Coordinates of C-alpha atoms in Angstrom, one line a residue:
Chain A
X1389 CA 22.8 -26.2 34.3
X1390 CA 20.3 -28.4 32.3
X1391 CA 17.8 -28.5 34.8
X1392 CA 17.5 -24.6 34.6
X1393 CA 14.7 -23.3 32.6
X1394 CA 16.1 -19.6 32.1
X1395 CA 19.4 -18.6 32.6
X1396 CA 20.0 -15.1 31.8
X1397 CA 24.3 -13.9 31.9
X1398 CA 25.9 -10.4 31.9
X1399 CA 23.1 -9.4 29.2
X1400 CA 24.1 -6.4 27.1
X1401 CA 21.7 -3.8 25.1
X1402 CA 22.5 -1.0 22.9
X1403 CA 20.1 1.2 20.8
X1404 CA 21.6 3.3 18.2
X1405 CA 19.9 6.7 18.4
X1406 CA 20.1 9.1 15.1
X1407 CA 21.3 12.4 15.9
X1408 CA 21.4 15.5 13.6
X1409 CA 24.5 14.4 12.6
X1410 CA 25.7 11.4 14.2
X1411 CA 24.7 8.3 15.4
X1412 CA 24.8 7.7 19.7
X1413 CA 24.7 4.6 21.5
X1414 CA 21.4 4.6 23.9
X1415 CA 22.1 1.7 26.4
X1416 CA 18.9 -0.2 27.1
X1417 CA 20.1 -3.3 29.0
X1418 CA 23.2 -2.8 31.2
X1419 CA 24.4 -6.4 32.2
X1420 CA 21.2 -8.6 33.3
X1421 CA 21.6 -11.3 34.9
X1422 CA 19.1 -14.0 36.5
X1423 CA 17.8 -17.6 36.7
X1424 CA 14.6 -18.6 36.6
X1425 CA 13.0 -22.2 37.2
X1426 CA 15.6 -23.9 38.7
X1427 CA 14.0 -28.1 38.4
X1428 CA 10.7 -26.4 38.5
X1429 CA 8.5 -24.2 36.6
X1430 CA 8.7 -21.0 38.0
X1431 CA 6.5 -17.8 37.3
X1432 CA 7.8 -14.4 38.0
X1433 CA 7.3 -10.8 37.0
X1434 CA 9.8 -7.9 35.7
X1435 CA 8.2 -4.5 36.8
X1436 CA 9.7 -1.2 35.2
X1437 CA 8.7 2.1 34.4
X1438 CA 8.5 2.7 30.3
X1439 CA 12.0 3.1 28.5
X1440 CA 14.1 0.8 31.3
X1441 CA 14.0 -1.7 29.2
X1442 CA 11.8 -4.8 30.4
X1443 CA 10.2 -4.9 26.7
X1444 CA 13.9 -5.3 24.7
X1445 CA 14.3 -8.6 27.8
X1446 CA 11.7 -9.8 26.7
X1447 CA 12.1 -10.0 23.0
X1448 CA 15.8 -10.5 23.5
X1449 CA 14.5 -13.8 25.6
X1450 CA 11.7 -14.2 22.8
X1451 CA 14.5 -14.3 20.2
X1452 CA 12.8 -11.3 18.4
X1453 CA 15.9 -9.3 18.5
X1454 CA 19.4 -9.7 18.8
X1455 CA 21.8 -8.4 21.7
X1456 CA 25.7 -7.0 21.9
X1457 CA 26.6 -9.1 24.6
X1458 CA 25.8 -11.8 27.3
X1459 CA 23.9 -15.0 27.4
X1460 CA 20.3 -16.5 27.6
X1461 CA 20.1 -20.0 27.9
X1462 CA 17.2 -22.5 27.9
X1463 CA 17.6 -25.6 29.4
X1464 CA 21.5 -24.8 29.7
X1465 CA 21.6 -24.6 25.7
X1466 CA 22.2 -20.8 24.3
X1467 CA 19.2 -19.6 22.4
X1468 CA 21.1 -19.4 19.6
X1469 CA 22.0 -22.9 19.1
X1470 CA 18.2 -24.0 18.9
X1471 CA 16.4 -24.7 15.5
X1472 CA 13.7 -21.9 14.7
X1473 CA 11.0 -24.7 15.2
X1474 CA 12.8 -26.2 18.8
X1475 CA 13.0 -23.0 19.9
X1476 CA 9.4 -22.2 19.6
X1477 CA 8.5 -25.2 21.2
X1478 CA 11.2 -23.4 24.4
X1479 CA 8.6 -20.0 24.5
X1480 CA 6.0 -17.8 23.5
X1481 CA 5.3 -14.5 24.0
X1482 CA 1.5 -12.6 24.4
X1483 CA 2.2 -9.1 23.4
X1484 CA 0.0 -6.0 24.5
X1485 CA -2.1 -4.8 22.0
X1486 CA -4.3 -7.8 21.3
X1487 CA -5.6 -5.8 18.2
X1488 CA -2.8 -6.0 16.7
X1489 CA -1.4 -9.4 17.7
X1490 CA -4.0 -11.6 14.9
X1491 CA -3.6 -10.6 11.2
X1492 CA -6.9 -9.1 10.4
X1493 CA -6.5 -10.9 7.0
X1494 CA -6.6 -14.0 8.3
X1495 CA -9.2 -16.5 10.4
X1496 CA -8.1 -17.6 13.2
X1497 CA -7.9 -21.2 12.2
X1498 CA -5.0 -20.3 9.3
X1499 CA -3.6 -17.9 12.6
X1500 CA -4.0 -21.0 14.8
X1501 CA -2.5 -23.8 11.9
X1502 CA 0.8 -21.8 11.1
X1503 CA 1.9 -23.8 14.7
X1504 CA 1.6 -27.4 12.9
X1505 CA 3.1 -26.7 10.0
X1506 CA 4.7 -30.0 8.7
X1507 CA 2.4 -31.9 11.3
X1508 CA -0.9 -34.1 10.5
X1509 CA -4.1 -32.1 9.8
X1510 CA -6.0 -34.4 12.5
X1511 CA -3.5 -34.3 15.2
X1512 CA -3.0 -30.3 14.8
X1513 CA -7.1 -29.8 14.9
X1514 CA -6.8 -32.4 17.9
X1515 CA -4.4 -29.8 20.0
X1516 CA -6.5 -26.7 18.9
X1517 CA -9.6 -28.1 20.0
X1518 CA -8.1 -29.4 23.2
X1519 CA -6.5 -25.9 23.8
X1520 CA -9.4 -24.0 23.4
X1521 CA -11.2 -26.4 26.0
X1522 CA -8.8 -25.3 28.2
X1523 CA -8.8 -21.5 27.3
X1524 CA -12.3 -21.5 27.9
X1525 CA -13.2 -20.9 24.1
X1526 CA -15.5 -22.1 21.9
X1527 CA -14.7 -23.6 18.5
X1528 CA -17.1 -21.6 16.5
X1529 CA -14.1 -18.7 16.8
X1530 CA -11.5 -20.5 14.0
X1531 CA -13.9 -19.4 11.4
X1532 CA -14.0 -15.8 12.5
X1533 CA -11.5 -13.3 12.0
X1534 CA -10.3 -11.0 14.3
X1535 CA -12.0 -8.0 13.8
X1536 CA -15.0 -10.1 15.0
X1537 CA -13.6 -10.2 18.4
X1538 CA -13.8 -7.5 21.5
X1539 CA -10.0 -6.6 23.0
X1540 CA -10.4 -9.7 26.0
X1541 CA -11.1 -12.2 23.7
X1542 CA -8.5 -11.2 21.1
X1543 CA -6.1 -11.5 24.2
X1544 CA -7.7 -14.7 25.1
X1545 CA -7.3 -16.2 21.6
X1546 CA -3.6 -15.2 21.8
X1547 CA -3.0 -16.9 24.9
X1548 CA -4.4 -19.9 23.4
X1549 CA -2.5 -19.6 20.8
X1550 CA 1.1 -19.1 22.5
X1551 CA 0.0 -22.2 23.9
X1552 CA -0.2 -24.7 20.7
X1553 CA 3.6 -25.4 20.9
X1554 CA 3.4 -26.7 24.6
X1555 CA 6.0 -24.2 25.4
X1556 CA 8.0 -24.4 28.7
X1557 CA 7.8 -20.3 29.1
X1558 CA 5.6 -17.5 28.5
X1559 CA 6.7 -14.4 28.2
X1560 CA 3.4 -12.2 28.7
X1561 CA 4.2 -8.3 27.8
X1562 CA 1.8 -6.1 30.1
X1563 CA -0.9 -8.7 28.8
X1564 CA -3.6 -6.0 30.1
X1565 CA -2.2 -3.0 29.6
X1566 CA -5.0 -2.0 27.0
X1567 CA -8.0 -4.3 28.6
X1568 CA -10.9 -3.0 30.7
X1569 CA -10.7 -4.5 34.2
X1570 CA -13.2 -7.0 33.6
X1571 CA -11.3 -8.1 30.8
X1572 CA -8.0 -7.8 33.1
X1573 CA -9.4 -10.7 35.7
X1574 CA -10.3 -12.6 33.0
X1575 CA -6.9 -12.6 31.6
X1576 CA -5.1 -12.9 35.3
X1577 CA -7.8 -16.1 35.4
X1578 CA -6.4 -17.9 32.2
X1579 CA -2.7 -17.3 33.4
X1580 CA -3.5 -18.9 36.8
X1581 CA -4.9 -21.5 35.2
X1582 CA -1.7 -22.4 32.8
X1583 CA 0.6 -22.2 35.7
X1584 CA -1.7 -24.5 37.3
X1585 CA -2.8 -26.9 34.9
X1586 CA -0.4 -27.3 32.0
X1587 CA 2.7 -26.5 34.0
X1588 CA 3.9 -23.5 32.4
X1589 CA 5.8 -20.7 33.9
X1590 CA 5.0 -17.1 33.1
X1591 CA 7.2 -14.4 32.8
X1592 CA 4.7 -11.3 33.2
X1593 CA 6.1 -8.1 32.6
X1594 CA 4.3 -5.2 34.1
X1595 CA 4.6 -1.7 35.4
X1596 CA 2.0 -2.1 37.7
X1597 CA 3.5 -3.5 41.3
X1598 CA 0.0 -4.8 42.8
X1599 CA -0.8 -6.8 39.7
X1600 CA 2.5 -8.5 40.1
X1601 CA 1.8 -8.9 43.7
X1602 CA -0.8 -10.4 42.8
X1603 CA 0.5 -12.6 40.4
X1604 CA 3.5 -14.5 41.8
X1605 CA 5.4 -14.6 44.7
X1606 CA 9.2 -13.3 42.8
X1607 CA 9.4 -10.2 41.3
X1608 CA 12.5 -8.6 39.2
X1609 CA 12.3 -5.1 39.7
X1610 CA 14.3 -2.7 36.6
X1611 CA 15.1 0.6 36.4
X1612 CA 17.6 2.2 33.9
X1613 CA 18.4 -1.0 32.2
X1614 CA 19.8 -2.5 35.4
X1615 CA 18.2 -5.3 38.0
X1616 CA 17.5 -3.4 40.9
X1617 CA 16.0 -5.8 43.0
X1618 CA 14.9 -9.5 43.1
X1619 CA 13.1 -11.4 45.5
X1620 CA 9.5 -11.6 46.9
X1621 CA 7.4 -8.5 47.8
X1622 CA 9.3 -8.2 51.3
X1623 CA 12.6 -8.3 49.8
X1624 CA 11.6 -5.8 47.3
X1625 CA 10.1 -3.4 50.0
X1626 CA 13.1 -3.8 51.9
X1627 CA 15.5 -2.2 49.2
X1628 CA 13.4 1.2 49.4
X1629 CA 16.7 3.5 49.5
X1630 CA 16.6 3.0 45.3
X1631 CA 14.7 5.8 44.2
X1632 CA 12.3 4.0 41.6
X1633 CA 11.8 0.9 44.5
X1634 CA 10.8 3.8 47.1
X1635 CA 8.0 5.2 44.3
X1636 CA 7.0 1.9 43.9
X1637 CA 6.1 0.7 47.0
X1638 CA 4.5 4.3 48.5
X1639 CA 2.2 3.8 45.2
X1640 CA 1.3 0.9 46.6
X1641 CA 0.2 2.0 50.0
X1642 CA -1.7 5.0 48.9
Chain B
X1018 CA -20.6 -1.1 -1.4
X1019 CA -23.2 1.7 0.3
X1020 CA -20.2 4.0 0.3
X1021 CA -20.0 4.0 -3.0
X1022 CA -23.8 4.9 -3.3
X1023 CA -23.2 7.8 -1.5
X1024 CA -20.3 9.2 -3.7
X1025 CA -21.9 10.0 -6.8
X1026 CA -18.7 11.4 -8.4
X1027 CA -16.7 8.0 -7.5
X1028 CA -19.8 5.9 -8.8
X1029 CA -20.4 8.3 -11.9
X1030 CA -16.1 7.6 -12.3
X1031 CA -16.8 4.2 -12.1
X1032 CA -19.6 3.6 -14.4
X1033 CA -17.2 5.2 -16.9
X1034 CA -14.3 3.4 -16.8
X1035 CA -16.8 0.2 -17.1
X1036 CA -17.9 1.9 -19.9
X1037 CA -14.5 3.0 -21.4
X1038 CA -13.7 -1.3 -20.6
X1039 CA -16.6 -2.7 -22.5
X1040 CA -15.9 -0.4 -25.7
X1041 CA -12.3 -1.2 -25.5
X1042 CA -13.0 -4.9 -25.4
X1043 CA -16.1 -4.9 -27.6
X1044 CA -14.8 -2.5 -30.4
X1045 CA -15.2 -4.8 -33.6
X1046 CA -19.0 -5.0 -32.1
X1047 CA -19.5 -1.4 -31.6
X1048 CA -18.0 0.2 -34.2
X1049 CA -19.6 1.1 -37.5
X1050 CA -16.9 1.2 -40.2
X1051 CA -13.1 -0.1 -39.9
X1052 CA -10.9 2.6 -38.1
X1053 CA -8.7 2.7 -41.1
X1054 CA -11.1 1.9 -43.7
X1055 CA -11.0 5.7 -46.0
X1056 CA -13.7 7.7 -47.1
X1057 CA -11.3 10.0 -49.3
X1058 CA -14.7 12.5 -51.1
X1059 CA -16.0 12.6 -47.1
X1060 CA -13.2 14.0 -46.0
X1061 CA -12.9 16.4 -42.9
X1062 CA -16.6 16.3 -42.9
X1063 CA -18.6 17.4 -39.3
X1064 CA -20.4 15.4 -37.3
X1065 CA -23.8 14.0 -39.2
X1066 CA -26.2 11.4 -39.2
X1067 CA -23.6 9.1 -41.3
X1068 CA -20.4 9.6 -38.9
X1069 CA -21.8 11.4 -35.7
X1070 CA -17.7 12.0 -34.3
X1071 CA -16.9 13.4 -38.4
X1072 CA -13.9 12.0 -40.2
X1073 CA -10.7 13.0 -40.0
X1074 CA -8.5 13.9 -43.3
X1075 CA -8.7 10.9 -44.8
X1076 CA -12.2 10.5 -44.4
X1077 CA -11.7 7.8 -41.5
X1078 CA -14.5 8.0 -39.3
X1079 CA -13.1 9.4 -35.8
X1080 CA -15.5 7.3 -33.7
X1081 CA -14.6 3.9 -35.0
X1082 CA -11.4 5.2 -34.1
X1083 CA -11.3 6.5 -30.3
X1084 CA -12.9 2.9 -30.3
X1085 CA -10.2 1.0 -31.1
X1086 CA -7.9 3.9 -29.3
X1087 CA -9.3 3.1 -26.6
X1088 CA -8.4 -0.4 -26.4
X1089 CA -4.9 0.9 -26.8
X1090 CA -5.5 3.8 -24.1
X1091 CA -6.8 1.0 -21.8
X1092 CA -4.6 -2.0 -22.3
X1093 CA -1.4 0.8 -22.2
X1094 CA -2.7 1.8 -18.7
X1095 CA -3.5 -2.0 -17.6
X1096 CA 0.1 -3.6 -18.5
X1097 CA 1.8 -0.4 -17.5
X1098 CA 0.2 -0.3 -14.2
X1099 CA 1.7 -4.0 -13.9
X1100 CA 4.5 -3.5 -14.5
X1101 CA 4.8 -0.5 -12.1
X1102 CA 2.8 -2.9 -9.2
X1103 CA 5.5 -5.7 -10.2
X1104 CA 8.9 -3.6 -10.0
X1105 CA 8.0 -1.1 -7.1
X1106 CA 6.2 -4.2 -4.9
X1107 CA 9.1 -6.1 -5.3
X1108 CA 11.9 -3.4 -4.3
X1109 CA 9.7 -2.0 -1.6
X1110 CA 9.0 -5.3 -0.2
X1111 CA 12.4 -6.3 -0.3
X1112 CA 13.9 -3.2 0.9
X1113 CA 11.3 -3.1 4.1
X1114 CA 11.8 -6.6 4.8
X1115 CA 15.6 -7.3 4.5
X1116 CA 16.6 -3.3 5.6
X1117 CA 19.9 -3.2 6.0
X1118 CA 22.4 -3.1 3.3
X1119 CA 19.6 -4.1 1.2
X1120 CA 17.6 -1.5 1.9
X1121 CA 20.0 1.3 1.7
X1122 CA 21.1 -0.3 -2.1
X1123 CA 17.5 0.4 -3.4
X1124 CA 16.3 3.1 -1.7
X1125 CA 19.6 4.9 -3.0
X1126 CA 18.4 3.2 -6.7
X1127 CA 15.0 4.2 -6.1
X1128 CA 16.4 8.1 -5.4
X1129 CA 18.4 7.8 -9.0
X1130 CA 15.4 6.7 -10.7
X1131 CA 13.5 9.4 -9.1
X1132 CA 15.6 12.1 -10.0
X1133 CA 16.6 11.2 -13.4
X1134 CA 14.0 13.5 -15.4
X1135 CA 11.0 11.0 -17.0
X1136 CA 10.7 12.0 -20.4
X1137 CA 14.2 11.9 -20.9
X1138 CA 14.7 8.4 -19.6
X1139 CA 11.2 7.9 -22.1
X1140 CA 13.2 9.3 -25.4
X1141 CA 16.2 7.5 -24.4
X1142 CA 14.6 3.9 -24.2
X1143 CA 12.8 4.4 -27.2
X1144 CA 15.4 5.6 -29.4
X1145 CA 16.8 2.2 -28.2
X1146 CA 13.7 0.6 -29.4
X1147 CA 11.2 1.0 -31.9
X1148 CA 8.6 3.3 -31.0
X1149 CA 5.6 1.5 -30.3
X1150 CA 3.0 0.2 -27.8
X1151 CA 5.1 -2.3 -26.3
X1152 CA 7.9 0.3 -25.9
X1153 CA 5.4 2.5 -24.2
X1154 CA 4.2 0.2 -21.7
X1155 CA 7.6 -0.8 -20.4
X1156 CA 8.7 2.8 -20.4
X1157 CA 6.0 4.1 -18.6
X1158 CA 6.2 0.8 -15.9
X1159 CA 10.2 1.5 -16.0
X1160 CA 9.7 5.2 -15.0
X1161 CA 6.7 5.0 -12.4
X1162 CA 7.7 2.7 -9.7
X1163 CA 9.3 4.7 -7.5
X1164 CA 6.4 6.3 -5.7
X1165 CA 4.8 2.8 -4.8
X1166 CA 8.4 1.3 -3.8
X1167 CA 8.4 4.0 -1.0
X1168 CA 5.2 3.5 -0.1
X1169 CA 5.5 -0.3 0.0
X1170 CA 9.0 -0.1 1.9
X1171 CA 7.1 2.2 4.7
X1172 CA 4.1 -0.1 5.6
X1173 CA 6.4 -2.8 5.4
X1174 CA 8.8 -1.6 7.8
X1175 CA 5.9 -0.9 10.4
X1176 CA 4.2 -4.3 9.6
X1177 CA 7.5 -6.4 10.1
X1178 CA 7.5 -5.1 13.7
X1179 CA 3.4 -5.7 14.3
X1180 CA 2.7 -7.9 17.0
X1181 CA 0.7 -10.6 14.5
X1182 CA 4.2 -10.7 12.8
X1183 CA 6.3 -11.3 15.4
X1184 CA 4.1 -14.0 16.5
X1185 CA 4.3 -15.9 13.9
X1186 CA 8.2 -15.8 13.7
X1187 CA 7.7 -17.2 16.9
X1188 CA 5.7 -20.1 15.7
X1189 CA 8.9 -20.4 13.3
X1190 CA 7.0 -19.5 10.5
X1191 CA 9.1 -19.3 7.0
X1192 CA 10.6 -15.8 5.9
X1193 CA 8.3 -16.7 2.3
X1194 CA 5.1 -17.3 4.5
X1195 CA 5.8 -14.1 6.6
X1196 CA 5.8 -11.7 3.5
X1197 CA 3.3 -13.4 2.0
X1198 CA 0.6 -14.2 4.5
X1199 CA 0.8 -11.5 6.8
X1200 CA 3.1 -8.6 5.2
X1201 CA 1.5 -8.7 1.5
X1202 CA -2.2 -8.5 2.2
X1203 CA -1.6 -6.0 4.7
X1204 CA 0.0 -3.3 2.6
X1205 CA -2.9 -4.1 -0.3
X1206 CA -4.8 -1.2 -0.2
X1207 CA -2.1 1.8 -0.4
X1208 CA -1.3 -1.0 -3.7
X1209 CA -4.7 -0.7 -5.2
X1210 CA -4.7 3.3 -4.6
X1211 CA -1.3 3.8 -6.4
X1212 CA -2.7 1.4 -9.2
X1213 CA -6.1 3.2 -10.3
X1214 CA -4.2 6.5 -10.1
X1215 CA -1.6 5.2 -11.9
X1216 CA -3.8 3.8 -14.8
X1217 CA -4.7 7.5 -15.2
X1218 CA -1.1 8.7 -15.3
X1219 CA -0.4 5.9 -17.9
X1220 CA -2.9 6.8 -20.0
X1221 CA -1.8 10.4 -20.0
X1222 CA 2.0 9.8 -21.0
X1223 CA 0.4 7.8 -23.6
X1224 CA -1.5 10.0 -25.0
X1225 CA 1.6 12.6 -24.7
X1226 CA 4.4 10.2 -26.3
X1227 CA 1.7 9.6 -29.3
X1228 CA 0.4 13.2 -29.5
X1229 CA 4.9 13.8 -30.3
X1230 CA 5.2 10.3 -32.9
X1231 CA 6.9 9.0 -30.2
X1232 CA 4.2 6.2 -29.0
X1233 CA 1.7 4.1 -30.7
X1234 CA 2.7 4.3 -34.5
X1235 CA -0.2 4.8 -37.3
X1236 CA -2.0 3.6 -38.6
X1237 CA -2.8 2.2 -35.1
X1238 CA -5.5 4.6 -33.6
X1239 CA -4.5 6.3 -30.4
X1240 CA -6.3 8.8 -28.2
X1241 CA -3.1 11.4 -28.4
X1242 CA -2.1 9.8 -31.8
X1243 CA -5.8 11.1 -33.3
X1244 CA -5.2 14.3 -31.7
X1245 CA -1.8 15.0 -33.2
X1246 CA -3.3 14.6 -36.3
X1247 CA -6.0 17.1 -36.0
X1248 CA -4.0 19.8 -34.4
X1249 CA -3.1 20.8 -38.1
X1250 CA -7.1 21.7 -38.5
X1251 CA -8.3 22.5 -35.1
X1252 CA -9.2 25.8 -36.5
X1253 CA -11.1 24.0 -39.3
X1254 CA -12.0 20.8 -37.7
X1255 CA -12.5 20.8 -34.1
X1256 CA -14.2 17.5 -33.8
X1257 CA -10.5 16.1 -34.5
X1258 CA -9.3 17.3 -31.5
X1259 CA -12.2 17.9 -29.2
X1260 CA -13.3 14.7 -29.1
X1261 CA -10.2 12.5 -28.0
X1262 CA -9.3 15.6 -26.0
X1263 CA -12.5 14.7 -24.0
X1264 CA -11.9 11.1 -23.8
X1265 CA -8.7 11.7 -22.3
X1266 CA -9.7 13.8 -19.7
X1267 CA -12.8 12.0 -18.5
X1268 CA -11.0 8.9 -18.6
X1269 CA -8.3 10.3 -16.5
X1270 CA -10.2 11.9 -14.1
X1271 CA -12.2 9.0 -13.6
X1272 CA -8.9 6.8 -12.9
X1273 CA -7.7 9.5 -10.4
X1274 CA -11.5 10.0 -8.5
X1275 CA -11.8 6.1 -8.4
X1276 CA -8.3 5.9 -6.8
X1277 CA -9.5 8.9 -4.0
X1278 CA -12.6 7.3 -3.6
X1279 CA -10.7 3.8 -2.5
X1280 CA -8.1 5.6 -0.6
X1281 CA -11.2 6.7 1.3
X1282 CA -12.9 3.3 2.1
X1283 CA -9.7 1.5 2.5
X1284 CA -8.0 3.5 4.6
X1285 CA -8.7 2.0 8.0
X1286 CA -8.8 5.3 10.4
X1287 CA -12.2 6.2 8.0
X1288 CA -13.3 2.3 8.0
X1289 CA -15.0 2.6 11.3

């Protein structure tokens, strides 16, 4: 399906743990499947506790890691098949610490230019300064460094810069995990305002059900390495015999 | 540059190793007679007005000497130290990086290098070669690496999974780029620790090898070469052995209180 943004098949996960003596498979995806963005963008969160595995979706979908078995598929074309440089152009990924997401050797600008690399000086300076327009961020910050920066605006300055290769996805890894809440609306603001204005979806990955209530209508919801339930909030509350659903949802309503 | 201020012993350290530098690369200017010019009716003589470090027993005068030793001391340590940075940088990076098969290849080298006793892998490269200074330096950079390759591989293997690295694969940023922009500069410091500590380690095996005829050959002036010579008259000449002795020490300890004091203000838990 060419039309489909994300297609994720039958996706298959295993850790190997060290033991005292031997080695034991730890299974952290167990067959994922979804779609996503079907002749549309589409945003969408994956909620989870810790350990069931949303983080190894999303760098298996980032292609930061590899995977035993399955399928994802951009655009009907298995991420495999894409050129390093194509594929970054595909998605992006905000991680969640932002103190550790800029080298602190480095100003932002050298951070910002490794996306044009091969590209015209004038043309790359062009898309940063548009960018940052649109991030709300000023262009004194390339000649900074990140130390210079509070948490928020080091998140900020990674949004903007997940979004110099115009990619068609975003995979945003509990973006405001380690951000105060002031910071946390600021962030949610910027993400609304790439869905709305550039056109890209957002895959936000969260373990916190109102934030992704919040933040877009479908919600996958994992527990133990499996897809427990898919759909918008009503669907999700309807499936409250699983255990982890059930905790969940009475969170919610306390 | 406050910090250092504050720590008199580091600054004191430092101020001496400046010191020890300038004589090393300033001997001709410093010295008053040729280190191997003789005095043969002045010899053994005390410390005087005319040679104020006394003269050894062939009436050489022992300060024009630890002069020019320690232009051998110091460039010893320097190359040495390289060559240590060079080799362990490289397998550490490497084995970090690539993990794998790589990794398990040299880290299993690095434990065979480790356990194979130093002074015997010393003896046996320089009974390949001629003793000398060049033999030293290689076989002290050949023998030392190991330390820093484990270090290296460690902060390497926790860099390669930082978020600012895995950002810029995602930018498809080249595997040269990656190690070199964003893995490299972040693993300097632990680098420049191992280094100053190992100049003082360097200097010591120097001294060592030369004190046994195995290092820097005479008439070359050496810290441990001068003092192998006066350990026949330490009872009747002190100032033969003292005064290298001294040298050696302070020079160390210097090294090793100048690699504590950067441990300190690079390490970034203190930096705030």
């Amino acid at each position: 399906m060419a039309n489909t943004l994300l297609e994720v098949k039958n996706l298959i996960k295993t850790y190997d743990r060290e033991e005292f003596f031997s080695t034991k498979k730890f299974l952290a995806l167990d067959g994922i499947s979804f779609c996503a963005g079907e002749n549309t963008s589409e945003s969408f969160s994956v909620i989870g506790s810790s350990g069931c595995g949303k983080t190894t979706l999303a760098k298996i979908i980032a292609g930061l890691i590899e995977f035993d078995f399955g399928e994802v598929k951009f655009f009907g074309k298995n991420i495999k098949s894409y050129a390093p440089r194509e594929f970054a152009s595909m998605t992006q990924m905000v991680f969640q610490n932002p103190y550790a997401s800029l080298n602190p050797k480095l100003k932002i600008k050298s951070s910002f230019l490794e996306a044009f690399y091969g590209a015209q000086k004038d043309e790359a300076y062009k898309i940063i300064e548009d960018t940052l327009k649109k991030t709300g961020l000023d262009a004194g910050i390339l000649d900074k460094y990140p130390h210079q920066f509070s948490g928020g605006q080091r998140q900020r300055i990674a949004i903007a810069r997940s979004l110099l290769k115009k990619p068609k996805l975003i995979i945003a890894d509990e973006p405001f995990a380690s951000l105060d809440v002031y910071s946390q609306n600021m962030i949610t603001d910027i993400f609304s305002d790439i869905r709305k204005n550039f056109g890209i979806s957002i895959m936000l990955i969260t373990h916190d059900i109102s934030i992704a209530k919040r933040f877009a209508q479908r919600m996958i919801v994992m527990d133990g390495g499996k897809i427990v339930a898919d759909g918008n909030y009503d669907d999700i509350a309807g499936a409250k015999e699983n255990k982890y659903i059930y905790d969940l949802i009475s969170a919610m309503e306390l | 540059m406050k910090k250092i201020l504050k720590n008199k012993a580091a600054l004191i350290a430092l101020i001496f190793i400046l010191f020890v530098t300038a004589a090393a690369v300033f001997a001709p200017l410093i010295t008053p007679y040729d280190p191997s010019e003789q005095n043969l009716p002045q010899r053994l003589s005390a410390p005087c007005a005319q040679y104020f470090l006394g003269t050894d027993d062939l009436g050489r005068d022992v300060f024009s000497r630890m002069v020019f030793g320690a232009r051998i001391s110091v460039s010893v340590g320097v190359f040495a130290v390289l060559l240590t940075v060079l080799i362990g940088v490289t397998i550490g990076m490497t084995a970090g990086y690539f993990g794998g098969t790589a990794d398990a290849v040299l880290m299993r080298f690095t434990d065979i290098v480790l356990c194979f006793p130093t002074f015997f892998l010393i003896l046996l490269v320089i009974a390949f070669f001629e003793p000398g200074i060049y033999s030293v330096m290689i076989v002290i950079g050949l023998t030392s690496w190991t330390g820093l390759a484990r270090i290296v591989r460690a902060e390497v293997l926790s860099l390669r999974e930082r978020e600012f690295v895995l950002a810029s694969r995602m930018l498809a940023v080249s595997r040269l780029r990656l190690l070199f922009v964003h893995i490299l500069p972040n693993v300097i410091s632990p680098i420049i620790v191992y280094a100053a500590i190992g100049m003082g380690g360097a200097i010591l095996t120097e001294s060592g090898l030369s004190f046994l005829g195995l290092g820097v050959q005479p008439p070359a002036p050496s810290w441990g070469q001068i003092l192998m010579q006066g350990k026949d008259y330490i009872y009747s000449a002190w100032w033969l052995s003292v005064f290298p002795g001294i040298a050696i020490l302070l020079t160390v300890l210097s090294f090793n209180l100048t690699g504590d004091f950067l441990r300190d203000i690079l390490d970034p838990k203190d930096a705030n």
